[in-house]
Coordinates of C-alpha atoms in Angstrom, one line a residue:
X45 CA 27.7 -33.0 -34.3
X46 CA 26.0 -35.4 -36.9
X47 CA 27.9 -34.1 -39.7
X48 CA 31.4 -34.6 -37.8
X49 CA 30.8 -38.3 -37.0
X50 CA 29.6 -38.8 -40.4
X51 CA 32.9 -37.5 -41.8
X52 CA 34.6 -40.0 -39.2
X53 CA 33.0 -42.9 -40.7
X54 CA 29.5 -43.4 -38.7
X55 CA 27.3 -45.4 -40.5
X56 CA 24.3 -45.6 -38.1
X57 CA 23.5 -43.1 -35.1
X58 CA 21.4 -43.3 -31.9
X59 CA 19.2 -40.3 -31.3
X60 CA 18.2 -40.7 -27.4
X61 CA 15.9 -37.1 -27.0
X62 CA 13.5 -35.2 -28.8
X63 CA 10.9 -32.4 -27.7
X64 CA 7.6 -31.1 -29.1
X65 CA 7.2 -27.2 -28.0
X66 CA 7.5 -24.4 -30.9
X67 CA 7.8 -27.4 -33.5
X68 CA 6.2 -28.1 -36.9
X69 CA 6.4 -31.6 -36.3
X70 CA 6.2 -32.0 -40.0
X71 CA 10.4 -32.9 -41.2
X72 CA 11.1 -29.3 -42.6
X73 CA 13.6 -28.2 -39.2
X74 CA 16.9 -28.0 -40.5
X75 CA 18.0 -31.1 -37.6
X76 CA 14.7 -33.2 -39.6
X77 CA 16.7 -32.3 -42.5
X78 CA 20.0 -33.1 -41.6
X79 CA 18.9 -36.6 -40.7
X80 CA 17.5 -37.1 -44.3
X81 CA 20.9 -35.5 -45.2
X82 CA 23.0 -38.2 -43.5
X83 CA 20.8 -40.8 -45.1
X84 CA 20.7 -39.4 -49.3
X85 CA 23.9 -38.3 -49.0
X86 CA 26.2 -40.8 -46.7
X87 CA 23.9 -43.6 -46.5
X88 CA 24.0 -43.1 -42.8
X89 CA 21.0 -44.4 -41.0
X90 CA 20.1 -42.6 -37.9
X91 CA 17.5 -44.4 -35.0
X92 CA 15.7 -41.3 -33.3
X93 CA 13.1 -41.7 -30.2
X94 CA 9.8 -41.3 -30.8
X95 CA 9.0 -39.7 -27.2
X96 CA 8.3 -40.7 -23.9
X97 CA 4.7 -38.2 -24.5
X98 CA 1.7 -40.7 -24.7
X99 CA 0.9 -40.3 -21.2
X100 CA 1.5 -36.9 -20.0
X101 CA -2.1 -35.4 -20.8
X102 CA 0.1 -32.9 -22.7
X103 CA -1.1 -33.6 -26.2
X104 CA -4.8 -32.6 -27.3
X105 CA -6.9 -32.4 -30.5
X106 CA -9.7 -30.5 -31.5
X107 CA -12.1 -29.7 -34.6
X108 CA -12.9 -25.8 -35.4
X109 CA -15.9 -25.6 -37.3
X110 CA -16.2 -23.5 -40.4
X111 CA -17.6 -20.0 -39.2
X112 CA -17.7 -21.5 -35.4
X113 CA -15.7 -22.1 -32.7
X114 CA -14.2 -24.7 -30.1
X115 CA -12.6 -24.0 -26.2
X116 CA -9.8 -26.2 -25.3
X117 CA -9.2 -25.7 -21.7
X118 CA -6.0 -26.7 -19.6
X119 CA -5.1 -26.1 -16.2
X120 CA -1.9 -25.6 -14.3
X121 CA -1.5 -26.9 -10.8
X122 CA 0.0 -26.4 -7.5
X123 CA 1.4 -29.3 -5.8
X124 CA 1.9 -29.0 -1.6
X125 CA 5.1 -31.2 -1.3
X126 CA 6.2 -29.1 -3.7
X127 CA 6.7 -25.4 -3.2
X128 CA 8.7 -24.6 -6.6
X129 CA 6.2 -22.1 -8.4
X130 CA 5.2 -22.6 -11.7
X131 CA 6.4 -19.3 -13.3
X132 CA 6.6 -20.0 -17.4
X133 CA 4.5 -22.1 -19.6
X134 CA 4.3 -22.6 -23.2
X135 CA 1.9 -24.2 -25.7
X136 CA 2.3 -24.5 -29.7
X137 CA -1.1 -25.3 -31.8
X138 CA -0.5 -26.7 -35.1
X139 CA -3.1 -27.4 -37.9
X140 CA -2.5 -27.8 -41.6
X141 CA -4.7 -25.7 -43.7
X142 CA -2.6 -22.5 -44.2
X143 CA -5.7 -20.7 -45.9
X144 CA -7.4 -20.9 -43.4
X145 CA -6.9 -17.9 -41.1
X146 CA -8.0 -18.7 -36.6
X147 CA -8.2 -16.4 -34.3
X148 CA -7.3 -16.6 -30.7
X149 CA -7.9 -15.3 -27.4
X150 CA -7.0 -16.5 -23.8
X151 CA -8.8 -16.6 -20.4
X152 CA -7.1 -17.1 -17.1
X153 CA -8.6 -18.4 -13.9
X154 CA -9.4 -15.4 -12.1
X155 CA -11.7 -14.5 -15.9
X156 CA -9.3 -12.0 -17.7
X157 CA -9.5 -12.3 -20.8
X158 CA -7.1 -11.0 -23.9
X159 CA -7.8 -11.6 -27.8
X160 CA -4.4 -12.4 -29.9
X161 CA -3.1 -10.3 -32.8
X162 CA -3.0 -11.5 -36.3
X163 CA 0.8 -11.7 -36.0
X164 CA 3.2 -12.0 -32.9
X165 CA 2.4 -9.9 -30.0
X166 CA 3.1 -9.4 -26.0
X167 CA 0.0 -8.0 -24.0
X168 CA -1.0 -8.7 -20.2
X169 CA -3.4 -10.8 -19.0
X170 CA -4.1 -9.9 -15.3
X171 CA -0.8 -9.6 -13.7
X172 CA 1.0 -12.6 -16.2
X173 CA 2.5 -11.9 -19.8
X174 CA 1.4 -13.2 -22.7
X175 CA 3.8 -13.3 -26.0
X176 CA 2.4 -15.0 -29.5
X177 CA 4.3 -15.6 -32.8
X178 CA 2.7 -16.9 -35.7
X179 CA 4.5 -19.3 -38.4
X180 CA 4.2 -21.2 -41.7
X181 CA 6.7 -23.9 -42.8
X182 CA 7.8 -24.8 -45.9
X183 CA 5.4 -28.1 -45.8
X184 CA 2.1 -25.9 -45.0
X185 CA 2.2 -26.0 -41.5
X186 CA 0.9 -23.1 -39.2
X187 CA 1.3 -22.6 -36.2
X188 CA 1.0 -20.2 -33.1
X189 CA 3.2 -20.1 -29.7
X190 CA 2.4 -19.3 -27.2
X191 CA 4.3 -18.0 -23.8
X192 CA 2.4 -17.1 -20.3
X193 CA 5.4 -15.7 -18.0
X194 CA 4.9 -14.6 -14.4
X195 CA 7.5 -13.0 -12.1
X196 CA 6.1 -14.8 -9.0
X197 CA 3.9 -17.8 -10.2
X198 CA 1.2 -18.3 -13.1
X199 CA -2.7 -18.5 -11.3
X200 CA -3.4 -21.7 -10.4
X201 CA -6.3 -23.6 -11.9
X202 CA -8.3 -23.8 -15.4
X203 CA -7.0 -21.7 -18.3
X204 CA -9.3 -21.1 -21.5
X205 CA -7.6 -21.2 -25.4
X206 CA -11.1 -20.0 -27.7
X207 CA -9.7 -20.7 -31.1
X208 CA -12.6 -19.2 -33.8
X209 CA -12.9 -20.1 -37.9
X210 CA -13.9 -17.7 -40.4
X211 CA -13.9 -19.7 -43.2
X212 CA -16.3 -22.7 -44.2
X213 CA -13.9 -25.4 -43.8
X214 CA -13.1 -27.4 -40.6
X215 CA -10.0 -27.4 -39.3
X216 CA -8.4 -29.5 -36.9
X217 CA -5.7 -28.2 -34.6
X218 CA -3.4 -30.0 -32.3
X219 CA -1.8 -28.2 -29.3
X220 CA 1.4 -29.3 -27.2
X221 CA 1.5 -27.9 -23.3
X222 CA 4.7 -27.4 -21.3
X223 CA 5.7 -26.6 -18.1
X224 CA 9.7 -25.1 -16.4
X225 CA 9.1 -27.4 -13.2
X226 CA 7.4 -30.4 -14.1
X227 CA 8.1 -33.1 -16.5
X228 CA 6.1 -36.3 -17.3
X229 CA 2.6 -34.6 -17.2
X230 CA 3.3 -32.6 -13.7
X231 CA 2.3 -29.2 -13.0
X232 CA 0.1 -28.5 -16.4
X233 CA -2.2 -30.7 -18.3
X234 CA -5.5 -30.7 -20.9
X235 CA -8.2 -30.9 -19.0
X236 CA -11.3 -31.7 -21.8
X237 CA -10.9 -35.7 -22.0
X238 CA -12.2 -36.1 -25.3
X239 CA -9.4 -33.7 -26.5
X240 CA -6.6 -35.3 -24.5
X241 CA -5.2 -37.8 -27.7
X242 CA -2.3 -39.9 -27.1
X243 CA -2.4 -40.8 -30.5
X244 CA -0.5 -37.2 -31.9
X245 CA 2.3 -37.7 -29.3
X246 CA 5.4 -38.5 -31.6
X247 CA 8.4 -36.1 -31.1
X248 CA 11.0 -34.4 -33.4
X249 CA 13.2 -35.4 -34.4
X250 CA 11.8 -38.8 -35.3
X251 CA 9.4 -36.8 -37.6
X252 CA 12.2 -36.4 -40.0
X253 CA 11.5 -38.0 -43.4
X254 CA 14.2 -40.5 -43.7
X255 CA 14.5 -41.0 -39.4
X256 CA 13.9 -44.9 -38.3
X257 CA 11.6 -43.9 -35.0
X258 CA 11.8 -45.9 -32.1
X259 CA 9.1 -47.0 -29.3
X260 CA 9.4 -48.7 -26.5
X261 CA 7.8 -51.9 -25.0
X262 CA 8.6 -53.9 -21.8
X263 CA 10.1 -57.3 -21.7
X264 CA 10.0 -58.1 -17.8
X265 CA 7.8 -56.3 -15.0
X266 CA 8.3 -52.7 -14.6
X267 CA 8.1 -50.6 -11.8
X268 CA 4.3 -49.4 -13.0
X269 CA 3.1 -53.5 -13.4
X270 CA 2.5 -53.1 -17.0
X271 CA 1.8 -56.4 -19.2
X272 CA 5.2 -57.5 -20.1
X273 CA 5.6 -57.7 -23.9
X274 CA 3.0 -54.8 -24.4
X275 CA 3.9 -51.4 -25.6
X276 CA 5.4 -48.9 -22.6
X277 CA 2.5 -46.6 -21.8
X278 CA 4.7 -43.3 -22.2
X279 CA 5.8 -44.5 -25.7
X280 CA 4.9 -41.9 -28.0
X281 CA 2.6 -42.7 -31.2
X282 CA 0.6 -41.6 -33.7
X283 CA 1.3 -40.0 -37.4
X284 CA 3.2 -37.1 -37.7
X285 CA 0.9 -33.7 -38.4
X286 CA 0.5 -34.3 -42.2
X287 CA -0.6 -38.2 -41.8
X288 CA 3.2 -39.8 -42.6
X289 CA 4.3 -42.8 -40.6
X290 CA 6.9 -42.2 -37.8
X291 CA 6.8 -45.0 -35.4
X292 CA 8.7 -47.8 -37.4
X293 CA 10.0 -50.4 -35.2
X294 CA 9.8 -51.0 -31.3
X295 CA 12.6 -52.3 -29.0
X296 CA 12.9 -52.9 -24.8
X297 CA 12.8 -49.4 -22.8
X298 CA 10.0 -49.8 -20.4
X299 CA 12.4 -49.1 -17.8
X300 CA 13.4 -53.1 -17.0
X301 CA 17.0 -52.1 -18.7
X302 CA 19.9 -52.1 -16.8
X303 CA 22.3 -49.8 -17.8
X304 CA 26.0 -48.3 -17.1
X305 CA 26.0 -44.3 -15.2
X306 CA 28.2 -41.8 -16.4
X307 CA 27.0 -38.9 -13.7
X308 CA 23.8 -39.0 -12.2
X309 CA 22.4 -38.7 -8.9
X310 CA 24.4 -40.6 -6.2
X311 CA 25.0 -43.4 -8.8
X312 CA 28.9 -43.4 -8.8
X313 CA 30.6 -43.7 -12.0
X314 CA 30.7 -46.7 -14.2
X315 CA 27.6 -48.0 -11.7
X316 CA 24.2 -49.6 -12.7
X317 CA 20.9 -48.6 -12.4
X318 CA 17.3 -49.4 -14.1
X319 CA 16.2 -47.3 -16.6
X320 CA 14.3 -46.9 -19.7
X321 CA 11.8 -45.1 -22.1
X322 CA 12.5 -44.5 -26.0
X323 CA 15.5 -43.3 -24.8
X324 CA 16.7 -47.0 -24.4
X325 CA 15.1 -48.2 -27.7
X326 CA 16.8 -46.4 -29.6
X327 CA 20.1 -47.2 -29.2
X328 CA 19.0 -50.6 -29.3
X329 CA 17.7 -50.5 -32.5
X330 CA 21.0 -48.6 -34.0
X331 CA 23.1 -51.6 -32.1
X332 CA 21.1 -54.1 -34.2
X333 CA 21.5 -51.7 -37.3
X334 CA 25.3 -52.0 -36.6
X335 CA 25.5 -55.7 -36.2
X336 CA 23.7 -56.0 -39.6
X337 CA 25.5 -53.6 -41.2
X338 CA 28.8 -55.7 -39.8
X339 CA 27.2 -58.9 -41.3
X340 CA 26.4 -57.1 -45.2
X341 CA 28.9 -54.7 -45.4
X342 CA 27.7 -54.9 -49.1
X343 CA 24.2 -53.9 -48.5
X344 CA 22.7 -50.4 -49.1
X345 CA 21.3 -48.4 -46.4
X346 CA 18.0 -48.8 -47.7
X347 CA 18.5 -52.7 -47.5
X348 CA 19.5 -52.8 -44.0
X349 CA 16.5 -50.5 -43.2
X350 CA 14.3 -53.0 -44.8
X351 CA 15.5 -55.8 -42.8
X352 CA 14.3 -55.0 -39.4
X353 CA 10.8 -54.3 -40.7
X354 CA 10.5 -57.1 -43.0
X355 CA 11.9 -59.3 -39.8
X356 CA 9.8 -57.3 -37.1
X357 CA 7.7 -59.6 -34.3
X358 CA 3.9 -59.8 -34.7
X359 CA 1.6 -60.5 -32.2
X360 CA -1.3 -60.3 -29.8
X361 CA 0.0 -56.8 -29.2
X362 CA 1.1 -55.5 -32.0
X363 CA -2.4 -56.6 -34.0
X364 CA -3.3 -57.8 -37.0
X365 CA -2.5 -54.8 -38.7
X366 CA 1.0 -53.5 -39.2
X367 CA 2.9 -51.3 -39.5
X368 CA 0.6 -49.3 -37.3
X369 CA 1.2 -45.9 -35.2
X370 CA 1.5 -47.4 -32.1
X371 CA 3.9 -50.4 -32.6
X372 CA 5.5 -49.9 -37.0
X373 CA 6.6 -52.9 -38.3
X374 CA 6.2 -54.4 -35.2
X375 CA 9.4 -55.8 -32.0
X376 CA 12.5 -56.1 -33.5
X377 CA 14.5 -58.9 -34.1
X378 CA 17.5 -59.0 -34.9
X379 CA 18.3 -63.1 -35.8
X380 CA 15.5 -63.0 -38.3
X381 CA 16.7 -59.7 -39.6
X382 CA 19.9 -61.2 -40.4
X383 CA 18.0 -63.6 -42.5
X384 CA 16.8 -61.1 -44.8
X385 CA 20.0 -59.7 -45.7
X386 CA 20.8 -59.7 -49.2
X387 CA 24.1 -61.8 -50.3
X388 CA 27.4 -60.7 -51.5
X389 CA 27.2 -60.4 -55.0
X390 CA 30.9 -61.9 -56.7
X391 CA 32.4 -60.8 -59.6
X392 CA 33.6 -64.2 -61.4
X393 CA 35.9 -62.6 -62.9
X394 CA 37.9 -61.3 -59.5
X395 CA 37.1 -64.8 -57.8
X396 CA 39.9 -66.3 -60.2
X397 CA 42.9 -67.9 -57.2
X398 CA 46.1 -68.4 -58.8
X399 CA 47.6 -71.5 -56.5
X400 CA 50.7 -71.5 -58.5
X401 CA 54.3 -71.8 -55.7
X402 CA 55.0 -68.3 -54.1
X403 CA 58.1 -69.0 -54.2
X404 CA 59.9 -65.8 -55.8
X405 CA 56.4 -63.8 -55.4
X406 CA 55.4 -60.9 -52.9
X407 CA 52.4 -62.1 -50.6
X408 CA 49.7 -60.2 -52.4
X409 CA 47.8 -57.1 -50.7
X410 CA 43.8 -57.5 -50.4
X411 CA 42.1 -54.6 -52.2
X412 CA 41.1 -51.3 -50.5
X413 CA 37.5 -51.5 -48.4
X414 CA 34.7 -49.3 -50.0
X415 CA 34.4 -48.7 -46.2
X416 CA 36.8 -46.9 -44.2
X417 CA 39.0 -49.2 -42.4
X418 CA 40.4 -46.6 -39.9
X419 CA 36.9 -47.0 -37.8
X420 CA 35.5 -49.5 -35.9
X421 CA 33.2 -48.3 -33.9
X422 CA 32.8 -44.7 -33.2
X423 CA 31.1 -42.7 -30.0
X424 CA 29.3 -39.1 -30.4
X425 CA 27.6 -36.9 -28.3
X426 CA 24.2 -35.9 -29.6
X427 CA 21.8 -33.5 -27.6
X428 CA 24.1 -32.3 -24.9
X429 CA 23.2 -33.5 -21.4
X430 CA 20.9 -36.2 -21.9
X431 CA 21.6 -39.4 -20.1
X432 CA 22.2 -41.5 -23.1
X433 CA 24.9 -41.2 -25.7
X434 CA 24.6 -41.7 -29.4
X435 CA 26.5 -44.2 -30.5
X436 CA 27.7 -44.1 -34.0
X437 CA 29.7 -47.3 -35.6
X438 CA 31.3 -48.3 -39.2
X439 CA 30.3 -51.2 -40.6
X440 CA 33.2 -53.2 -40.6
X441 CA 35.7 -53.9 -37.3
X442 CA 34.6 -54.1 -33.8
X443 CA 31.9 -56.3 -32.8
X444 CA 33.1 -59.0 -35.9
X445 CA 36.6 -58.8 -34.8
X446 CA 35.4 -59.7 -30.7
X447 CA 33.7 -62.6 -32.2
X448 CA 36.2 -64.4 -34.1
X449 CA 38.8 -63.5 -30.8
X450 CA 36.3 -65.7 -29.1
X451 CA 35.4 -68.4 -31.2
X452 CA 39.5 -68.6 -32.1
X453 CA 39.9 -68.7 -28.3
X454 CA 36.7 -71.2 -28.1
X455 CA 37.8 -73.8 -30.5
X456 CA 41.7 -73.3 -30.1

C-alpha cells in the first residue's frame, strides 16, 4: 500500500512491524526497495521499527575457520502450562562471502543426524522433515533456510547445526531461530552464550537503505523495572549484515505508552491500554517528522531527515559516542529539531505588495502549493493485522490548522 498513499499525498509513513526469518537483511527485498523508492522518487520519508529482537536469545553469531568447523547448538522447549506442541521451526544463516562455499548438516536430540545438499533439499531426520534452500542476493549475501516440520511435535531438547569451511578464509555467519507457538524468545532459543549476540538483532524492513530506523527507550517505569531513560531491553540493535547503520534515532516504546484499541482482547473499542516496543517509536518519530515537515514545508526530505539527528538527545545512556548501533543519533527531540530547520528562502522579486485602493480590483488568488492542498493528514494500513497503524500525513493542513483554531480561540 506504500505506493497508493504516496500517490494520495503522504509525505512521511510509520512502519510499526518487521521480521527476520528467510531475509537477507541487507536492503535488496523489493519492500527495502520500495522504501528507498518512496524516498528518491517522492521525497517521502518512511520511519520503520528496528525490532523488538534484542532479547529473545533468537539471534546468534559464529566464526567458521578456513578448512575447519564450528557447532551452533539450539534447543526447543516444552513448557507444562502450556500443552500447544511445537510442530514447525525455521532458522535462516546468513554470512557475506559468496565464494566461499559451507556445508551443513543437522543433529536432533535423540542423535540422528542428516548432511545438507549443495542446493535446496527435503530429507528426514528421525521421524521430522527437514527442507533447505540456498540463496544469493544481489548485494552478495548467502544464505540457507532452513525448515524442521513435525506432524505431532519437533523432539524436545538440544539440536546441533555443524556448519564446515573449505576454503582458507574465515567466515562469519549469523543465524535467526523461530518458532509457530512462541514469540518473544519462547519455545526455541541459542543455547551457546558466547554465540547468543544481541548486537545483530535489527529487523527488515528498517534495513532498507534510505529507511529512518526506530528504537525504543523508556521514559517512566515499566512493567520489567528497567532504568527509566535507558534503552528498552527488546530494542533491536546492531549493523545491518554488510556493517551499514540502521538504528538512527530512538523515541518512547518501553511499554509506559498509553495508547487508543481498535480490537484487541477484551479492550472495547476506542479504550486504553499500556503498550509499547518499536512498534510505538516509530510512529512517534513519523509524528515529529510530520510536525517538522508542517513547520518547513520548503525543506527537502533530506533536510528534515537531518534535523532530528543533528537535534537528537545525548547522554549518560546514549555514550560518548554517537550515532552508535544501539541508540543512532541519539532520543529525539523534536523542539530542538525545529531549530535546525532551514528558512524559507524569498524571492525579492515576488515579495513586491502593491497597497494601491482595491477599489475596482478582484481580491487576488494566492499561488498554487508545490504541495497538494487536497490532504491534510492521511491514514494507511501497512502490514495487515498489526496493532498499530501507519500513519501517513502531507505537509501542509492538519496539525497547523488545530493550532491557530486554538491560539485564535486563546487570544480572541
Amino acid at each position: 500500500t506504500l505506493p497508493w498513499v504516496i500517490s494520495l499525498g503522504a509525505l512521511v509513513s510509520a512502519h510499526p512491524y518487521g521480521h527476520k526469518i528467510f531475509s537477507f537483511l541487507d536492503g535488496s527485498s523489493n519492500e527495502e526497495l520500495a522504501i528507498d523508492a518512496a524516498y528518491n522518487e517522492s521525497g517521502a520519508l518512511q520511519s520503520v521499527s528496528v525490532g523488538n529482537e534484542a532479547n529473545n536469545r533468537d539471534d546468534a553469531s559464529v566464526i567458521i575457520p578456513g578448512d575447519g568447523e564450528a557447532t551452533i547448538p539450539f534447543e526447543i522447549i516444552h513448557y507444562d502450562w502450556n500443552e500447544t506442541p511445537i510442530t514447525l521451526v525455521a532458522l535462516t544463516i546468513r554470512w557475506r562471502n559468496p565464494d566461499v562455499p559451507l556445508l551443513f548438516s543437522f543433529t536432533d536430540p535423540e542423535g540422528n543426524r542428516v548432511n545438507l545438499g549443495g542446493g535446496g533439499s527435503t530429507v528426514m531426520i528421525g521421524s521430522s522433515q527437514l527442507q533447505t534452500t540456498r540463496e544469493l542476493s544481489p548485494r552478495g549475501t548467502s544464505k540457507v533456510d532452513v525448515i524442521l516440520y513435525h506432524n505431532n511435535e519437533l523432539p524436545i531438547g538440544e539440536w546441533l547445526i555443524e556448519i564446515d569451511s573449505i576454503e582458507s578464509e574465515d567466515v562469519e555467519v549469523w543465524a535467526t531461530l523461530y518458532n509457530n507457538r512462541f514469540r518473544g524468545g519462547m519455545g526455541t532459543s541459542f543455547s551457546d552464550e558466547e554465540q547468543v549476540n544481541e548486537n545483530i538483532t535489527v529487523s527488515a524492513y528498517a534495513t532498507a537503505d534510505l529507511a529512518i530506523g526506530a528504537c525504543s527507550y523508556g521514559t517512566r517505569q515499566s512493567a520489567r523495572g528497567e532504568v527509566v531513560g535507558s534503552i528498552s531491553g527488546f530494542s533491536s540493535r546492531g549493523p545491518r549484515i554488510d556493517g551499514v547503520q540502521i538504528v538512527d534515532i530512538c523515541a518512547p516504546g518501553d511499554n509506559d505508552i498509553i495508547w487508543a484499541q481498535s480490537s484487541r482482547g477484551d479492550f472495547p473499542v476506542g479504550g486504553y491500554s499500556f503498550g509499547g516496543g518499536t512498534s510505538a517509536s516509530s510512529p512517534h518519530v513519523a509524528g515529529a517528522i510530520a510536525l517538522l515537515q508542517q513547520a518547513a514545508p520548503w525543506a527537502t526530505a533530506r533536510e528534515i531527515e537531518d534535523a532530528p539527528y543533528g537535534s537528537a538527545w545525548v547522554d549518560e545512556f546514549v555514550g560518548d559516542v554517537a550515532p552508535n548501533h544501539t541508540w543512532g543519533y541519539g532520543k529525539l527531540r523534536v523542539s530542538a529539531a525545529l531549530e535546525l530547520l532551514p528558512p524559507e528562502e524569498i524571492d525579492d522579486d515576488d515579495d513586491v505588495i502593491d497597497l494601491t485602493p482595491w477599489d475596482d480590483q478582484e481580491t487576488p488568488v494566492p499561488p498554487e502549493s508545490h504541495r497538494p492542498d487536497n490532504v491534510d493528514t492521511l491514514l494507511g494500513v501497512e502490514g495487515g493485522g498489526c496493532h498499530c497503524h501507519s500513519a501517513g500525513s502531507g505537509a501542509r493542513g492538519g496539525l497547523r490548522h488545530a493550532f491557530f483554531s486554538i491560539f485564535s480561540t486563546l487570544f480572541r
